[in-house]
Amino acid sequence: MKLYMKYVFLLLKSQMQYMSSFIMMVISQFFTPFALLAGIYFLFERFGSIGGYSMFEVFLCYSIIGMCFSIATCFARGFDVFANMIRTGSFDRILVRPRSTVLQILGGNLDLKRVGHFIHSILLLVIAIMQAPIDWSITKGIVLFNMIVSGTLIFSAVYLLQATAAFWTTEALEVANIFTHGIKEHASYPLDIFPKWITVFFTFIIPFGTVNYLPLEFILDRTEGSPLIYLLIPFAGGLFILPCLMFWQFGIKKYTSTGS
C-alpha cells in the first residue's frame, strides 16, 4: 500500500503540472453524462415509469453505477490501456521488477480526470436519496456503501479480463467495450426491466445483479428477507475479481515477449 500511494502521489503531481488543462477535463467529465441523463428524464416524462420504477428510483441505480464506473476507470486505467504495453514491449520491464504486476499496472496509470464524473454521480445520488420514496436506515446505508465497493471491484475485474486477453491478441479487442462501457449502460437500470436472459447473464456470469438489482430491491422495499443477506450479496459479486486475477496469472505464464 505504501508503494501504491507513492505511485498515486507521483501521478497526481505530474497531472497537476498542467492545472488549467486538468480542470477543463474534469469539468468536461462532469457535464458529459448530462446528455444521457436528459434522455432518461425525457423518457420518464413520456411514460411516467419503467417496469414499475419511478424516475428517482432509476436515478438511484444510475448514480451508483456511475460512481462505481468512475472509480474503476480512474484507478484501473492501466488495464484499459494495457494492450499498448504489450505492443511496445514495456510489459517486459514490469516482469523483471520484484513487485506485483497488478500493483505496478494499477499505479502506473491513473485517470484522475474521472473525478468530474464521480462528482456528477454523487450529486445525482444525493438528489435521488432526497426525492425517492425510501425509508432509510443504517442497514440500508451500509448496503448502499457495499454496492458501490462491489460495483467498483466488478468493473475493475472486467478491465482486468480485457487486459488479460491482450496476452493472446496483442491488440485490444473492440468487443471488450461491450463488457465495459456497454455493461455500464445496461447496469444503469434495474435488471428486471430487461429480458430474462440479460438478467441471468448479469447475475451469474458478470454479477452486476448483486449491485444494481438484488440489494436495490431491498433498499426500495420491494422484497422481503433478512437484512444480513442483502448486506452480504454485494460482496458475493465483488468476489468476481478473484477468478479474474487467476486468469491474469495464467495469462502471464503464457506470455511471450513481442520482441519490440
CSV table of C-alpha atoms in Angstrom, one decimal:
chain,number,residue,atom,x,y,z
A,1,MET,CA,0.0,0.0,0.0
A,2,LYS,CA,2.9,2.4,0.8
A,3,LEU,CA,4.4,1.8,-2.7
A,4,TYR,CA,1.0,2.3,-4.3
A,5,MET,CA,0.5,5.6,-2.5
A,6,LYS,CA,3.8,6.8,-3.9
A,7,TYR,CA,2.6,5.9,-7.4
A,8,VAL,CA,-0.6,8.0,-6.7
A,9,PHE,CA,1.4,10.9,-5.4
A,10,LEU,CA,3.8,11.0,-8.4
A,11,LEU,CA,1.0,10.7,-11.0
A,12,LEU,CA,-1.0,13.4,-9.2
A,13,LYS,CA,2.0,15.7,-9.2
A,14,SER,CA,2.6,15.1,-12.9
A,15,GLN,CA,-1.0,15.8,-13.9
A,16,MET,CA,-1.1,18.9,-11.8
A,17,GLN,CA,1.7,20.4,-13.9
A,18,TYR,CA,-1.0,21.5,-16.4
A,19,MET,CA,-3.6,22.7,-13.9
A,20,SER,CA,-5.8,24.5,-16.4
A,21,SER,CA,-6.0,21.6,-18.8
A,22,PHE,CA,-6.7,19.2,-15.8
A,23,ILE,CA,-9.6,21.4,-14.5
A,24,MET,CA,-11.1,21.7,-18.0
A,25,MET,CA,-11.1,18.0,-18.4
A,26,VAL,CA,-12.7,17.5,-15.0
A,27,ILE,CA,-15.4,20.0,-15.9
A,28,SER,CA,-15.9,18.1,-19.2
A,29,GLN,CA,-16.2,14.8,-17.4
A,30,PHE,CA,-18.8,16.4,-15.1
A,31,PHE,CA,-21.1,17.8,-17.8
A,32,THR,CA,-20.8,15.0,-20.4
A,33,PRO,CA,-23.1,12.5,-18.6
A,34,PHE,CA,-25.9,15.1,-18.5
A,35,ALA,CA,-26.7,14.2,-22.1
A,36,LEU,CA,-27.6,10.6,-21.2
A,37,LEU,CA,-29.3,11.9,-18.0
A,38,ALA,CA,-31.5,14.2,-20.1
A,39,GLY,CA,-32.5,11.2,-22.2
A,40,ILE,CA,-33.6,9.3,-19.1
A,41,TYR,CA,-35.5,12.3,-17.9
A,42,PHE,CA,-37.5,12.8,-21.2
A,43,LEU,CA,-38.2,9.0,-21.2
A,44,PHE,CA,-39.9,9.3,-17.9
A,45,GLU,CA,-41.7,12.5,-18.9
A,46,ARG,CA,-43.2,10.4,-21.7
A,47,PHE,CA,-44.0,7.1,-20.0
A,48,GLY,CA,-44.1,8.0,-16.3
A,49,SER,CA,-42.4,4.9,-15.1
A,50,ILE,CA,-40.3,2.0,-16.4
A,51,GLY,CA,-41.0,-1.5,-15.2
A,52,GLY,CA,-42.7,-0.1,-12.1
A,53,TYR,CA,-39.7,2.1,-11.2
A,54,SER,CA,-40.0,5.8,-10.8
A,55,MET,CA,-37.6,8.3,-12.2
A,56,PHE,CA,-35.7,8.9,-9.0
A,57,GLU,CA,-35.5,5.2,-8.2
A,58,VAL,CA,-33.8,4.7,-11.6
A,59,PHE,CA,-31.6,7.7,-10.9
A,60,LEU,CA,-30.5,6.0,-7.7
A,61,CYS,CA,-29.4,2.9,-9.7
A,62,TYR,CA,-27.8,5.2,-12.4
A,63,SER,CA,-25.8,7.2,-9.9
A,64,ILE,CA,-24.5,4.1,-8.0
A,65,ILE,CA,-23.3,2.5,-11.2
A,66,GLY,CA,-21.8,5.9,-12.3
A,67,MET,CA,-19.8,6.1,-9.1
A,68,CYS,CA,-18.5,2.5,-9.5
A,69,PHE,CA,-17.6,3.1,-13.1
A,70,SER,CA,-15.8,6.4,-12.5
A,71,ILE,CA,-13.8,5.0,-9.6
A,72,ALA,CA,-12.8,1.9,-11.6
A,73,THR,CA,-11.8,3.8,-14.7
A,74,CYS,CA,-9.8,6.2,-12.5
A,75,PHE,CA,-7.8,3.6,-10.6
A,76,ALA,CA,-7.8,0.6,-13.1
A,77,ARG,CA,-7.0,2.8,-16.1
A,78,GLY,CA,-3.7,0.9,-16.5
A,79,PHE,CA,-5.6,-2.3,-17.5
A,80,ASP,CA,-7.7,-0.4,-20.0
A,81,VAL,CA,-4.6,0.6,-22.0
A,82,PHE,CA,-2.6,-2.5,-21.2
A,83,ALA,CA,-2.5,-3.6,-24.8
A,84,ASN,CA,-0.2,-0.7,-25.6
A,85,MET,CA,2.3,-2.1,-23.1
A,86,ILE,CA,2.2,-5.5,-24.8
A,87,ARG,CA,2.6,-4.0,-28.3
A,88,THR,CA,5.6,-1.8,-27.3
A,89,GLY,CA,7.2,-4.5,-25.1
A,90,SER,CA,7.2,-2.3,-22.0
A,91,PHE,CA,5.4,-5.0,-20.0
A,92,ASP,CA,8.7,-6.9,-20.0
A,93,ARG,CA,10.2,-4.3,-17.7
A,94,ILE,CA,7.4,-4.9,-15.2
A,95,LEU,CA,8.1,-8.6,-15.2
A,96,VAL,CA,11.7,-8.2,-14.1
A,97,ARG,CA,10.8,-5.9,-11.1
A,98,PRO,CA,10.3,-7.6,-7.7
A,99,ARG,CA,6.8,-6.3,-7.2
A,100,SER,CA,3.3,-7.4,-8.1
A,101,THR,CA,2.4,-6.9,-11.8
A,102,VAL,CA,-1.1,-5.9,-10.8
A,103,LEU,CA,0.2,-3.3,-8.4
A,104,GLN,CA,2.6,-1.8,-10.9
A,105,ILE,CA,0.0,-1.5,-13.6
A,106,LEU,CA,-2.6,0.0,-11.2
A,107,GLY,CA,0.0,2.5,-10.1
A,108,GLY,CA,1.4,3.2,-13.5
A,109,ASN,CA,-1.7,4.9,-15.0
A,110,LEU,CA,-4.4,6.8,-13.1
A,111,ASP,CA,-7.1,8.8,-14.9
A,112,LEU,CA,-7.7,11.4,-12.2
A,113,LYS,CA,-9.9,13.4,-14.6
A,114,ARG,CA,-12.6,10.9,-13.8
A,115,VAL,CA,-13.2,12.9,-10.6
A,116,GLY,CA,-15.6,15.0,-12.7
A,117,HIS,CA,-17.8,12.0,-13.5
A,118,PHE,CA,-17.6,10.9,-9.8
A,119,ILE,CA,-18.8,14.3,-8.6
A,120,HIS,CA,-21.7,14.2,-11.1
A,121,SER,CA,-22.7,10.8,-9.8
A,122,ILE,CA,-22.5,11.9,-6.2
A,123,LEU,CA,-24.7,14.9,-6.9
A,124,LEU,CA,-27.3,12.7,-8.7
A,125,LEU,CA,-27.1,10.2,-5.8
A,126,VAL,CA,-27.9,13.0,-3.3
A,127,ILE,CA,-30.9,14.1,-5.4
A,128,ALA,CA,-32.2,10.5,-5.7
A,129,ILE,CA,-31.9,9.9,-2.0
A,130,MET,CA,-33.8,13.1,-1.2
A,131,GLN,CA,-36.6,12.5,-3.8
A,132,ALA,CA,-37.1,8.7,-3.9
A,133,PRO,CA,-39.7,7.3,-1.6
A,134,ILE,CA,-37.3,5.3,0.6
A,135,ASP,CA,-37.5,4.7,4.3
A,136,TRP,CA,-33.7,4.9,5.0
A,137,SER,CA,-32.0,3.1,7.9
A,138,ILE,CA,-28.4,2.4,8.9
A,139,THR,CA,-28.7,-1.0,7.4
A,140,LYS,CA,-29.7,0.4,4.0
A,141,GLY,CA,-26.9,2.9,4.2
A,142,ILE,CA,-24.4,0.1,4.7
A,143,VAL,CA,-26.0,-1.9,1.8
A,144,LEU,CA,-25.6,1.2,-0.4
A,145,PHE,CA,-21.9,1.5,0.5
A,146,ASN,CA,-21.4,-2.2,-0.1
A,147,MET,CA,-23.0,-1.8,-3.6
A,148,ILE,CA,-20.5,0.9,-4.5
A,149,VAL,CA,-17.5,-1.1,-3.3
A,150,SER,CA,-18.7,-4.3,-5.1
A,151,GLY,CA,-19.6,-2.5,-8.3
A,152,THR,CA,-16.1,-0.9,-8.4
A,153,LEU,CA,-14.5,-4.3,-8.0
A,154,ILE,CA,-16.6,-5.8,-10.8
A,155,PHE,CA,-15.8,-3.0,-13.2
A,156,SER,CA,-12.1,-3.4,-12.3
A,157,ALA,CA,-12.4,-7.2,-12.9
A,158,VAL,CA,-13.8,-6.6,-16.3
A,159,TYR,CA,-10.9,-4.3,-17.2
A,160,LEU,CA,-8.6,-7.0,-15.9
A,161,LEU,CA,-10.2,-9.6,-18.2
A,162,GLN,CA,-9.9,-7.2,-21.1
A,163,ALA,CA,-6.2,-6.7,-20.4
A,164,THR,CA,-5.5,-10.4,-20.0
A,165,ALA,CA,-7.0,-11.1,-23.5
A,166,ALA,CA,-4.1,-8.9,-24.8
A,167,PHE,CA,-1.6,-11.7,-24.0
A,168,TRP,CA,-3.1,-13.6,-26.9
A,169,THR,CA,-4.4,-10.9,-29.2
A,170,THR,CA,-1.7,-8.2,-28.7
A,171,GLU,CA,-4.2,-5.5,-29.8
A,172,ALA,CA,-7.1,-4.6,-27.6
A,173,LEU,CA,-10.3,-6.1,-28.9
A,174,GLU,CA,-13.2,-3.7,-29.6
A,175,VAL,CA,-15.6,-6.3,-28.4
A,176,ALA,CA,-14.2,-5.7,-24.9
A,177,ASN,CA,-16.0,-2.4,-24.9
A,178,ILE,CA,-19.3,-4.3,-24.7
A,179,PHE,CA,-18.2,-5.5,-21.3
A,180,THR,CA,-17.0,-2.1,-20.1
A,181,HIS,CA,-18.9,0.9,-21.5
A,182,GLY,CA,-21.7,-1.4,-22.8
A,183,ILE,CA,-22.2,-3.0,-19.4
A,184,LYS,CA,-22.3,0.4,-17.8
A,185,GLU,CA,-25.3,1.4,-19.9
A,186,HIS,CA,-27.2,-1.8,-19.1
A,187,ALA,CA,-26.3,-1.7,-15.4
A,188,SER,CA,-27.5,1.9,-15.0
A,189,TYR,CA,-31.1,0.5,-15.0
A,190,PRO,CA,-32.7,-2.1,-12.7
A,191,LEU,CA,-32.1,-5.5,-14.3
A,192,ASP,CA,-35.7,-6.7,-14.2
A,193,ILE,CA,-36.8,-4.2,-16.9
A,194,PHE,CA,-34.7,-6.2,-19.4
A,195,PRO,CA,-35.4,-9.7,-21.0
A,196,LYS,CA,-34.8,-12.6,-18.6
A,197,TRP,CA,-31.7,-13.8,-20.3
A,198,ILE,CA,-30.0,-10.5,-19.7
A,199,THR,CA,-30.9,-10.6,-16.1
A,200,VAL,CA,-29.5,-14.1,-15.8
A,201,PHE,CA,-26.3,-13.1,-17.6
A,202,PHE,CA,-25.7,-10.1,-15.4
A,203,THR,CA,-26.4,-12.1,-12.3
A,204,PHE,CA,-24.5,-15.4,-12.8
A,205,ILE,CA,-21.8,-14.5,-15.4
A,206,ILE,CA,-20.9,-10.9,-14.8
A,207,PRO,CA,-22.6,-10.4,-11.4
A,208,PHE,CA,-23.9,-6.8,-11.7
A,209,GLY,CA,-27.2,-8.2,-10.4
A,210,THR,CA,-25.6,-8.2,-6.9
A,211,VAL,CA,-25.1,-4.5,-7.2
A,212,ASN,CA,-27.9,-2.9,-9.2
A,213,TYR,CA,-30.8,-5.4,-8.6
A,214,LEU,CA,-31.0,-7.6,-5.5
A,215,PRO,CA,-29.7,-5.0,-2.9
A,216,LEU,CA,-31.5,-2.3,-4.8
A,217,GLU,CA,-34.8,-4.2,-4.4
A,218,PHE,CA,-34.0,-4.3,-0.6
A,219,ILE,CA,-33.4,-0.6,-0.4
A,220,LEU,CA,-36.6,0.2,-2.3
A,221,ASP,CA,-38.6,-2.2,0.0
A,222,ARG,CA,-39.6,-4.4,-3.0
A,223,THR,CA,-38.5,-7.6,-1.4
A,224,GLU,CA,-38.5,-9.4,2.0
A,225,GLY,CA,-35.7,-11.3,3.7
A,226,SER,CA,-33.0,-11.0,6.3
A,227,PRO,CA,-31.1,-7.7,6.0
A,228,LEU,CA,-27.9,-9.7,6.6
A,229,ILE,CA,-28.4,-11.4,3.2
A,230,TYR,CA,-28.5,-8.1,1.4
A,231,LEU,CA,-25.5,-6.9,3.3
A,232,LEU,CA,-23.5,-9.8,2.0
A,233,ILE,CA,-24.9,-10.1,-1.5
A,234,PRO,CA,-22.8,-7.2,-2.9
A,235,PHE,CA,-19.6,-8.8,-1.5
A,236,ALA,CA,-20.5,-12.1,-3.3
A,237,GLY,CA,-20.5,-10.1,-6.5
A,238,GLY,CA,-17.2,-8.5,-5.6
A,239,LEU,CA,-15.6,-11.9,-5.4
A,240,PHE,CA,-15.8,-12.0,-9.2
A,241,ILE,CA,-12.4,-10.3,-9.2
A,242,LEU,CA,-10.8,-13.5,-7.8
A,243,PRO,CA,-11.2,-15.7,-10.8
A,244,CYS,CA,-10.2,-12.7,-13.0
A,245,LEU,CA,-6.9,-12.4,-11.0
A,246,MET,CA,-6.3,-16.2,-11.5
A,247,PHE,CA,-6.9,-15.8,-15.2
A,248,TRP,CA,-4.4,-12.9,-15.2
A,249,GLN,CA,-1.8,-15.1,-13.6
A,250,PHE,CA,-2.5,-17.8,-16.2
A,251,GLY,CA,-2.0,-15.2,-19.0
A,252,ILE,CA,1.3,-14.1,-17.6
A,253,LYS,CA,2.6,-17.7,-17.6
A,254,LYS,CA,1.6,-18.0,-21.3
A,255,TYR,CA,3.0,-14.6,-22.2
A,256,THR,CA,5.9,-14.4,-24.7
A,257,SER,CA,7.5,-11.1,-25.5
A,258,THR,CA,6.7,-9.3,-28.8
A,259,GLY,CA,10.4,-8.6,-29.3
A,260,SER,CA,9.7,-4.8,-29.6
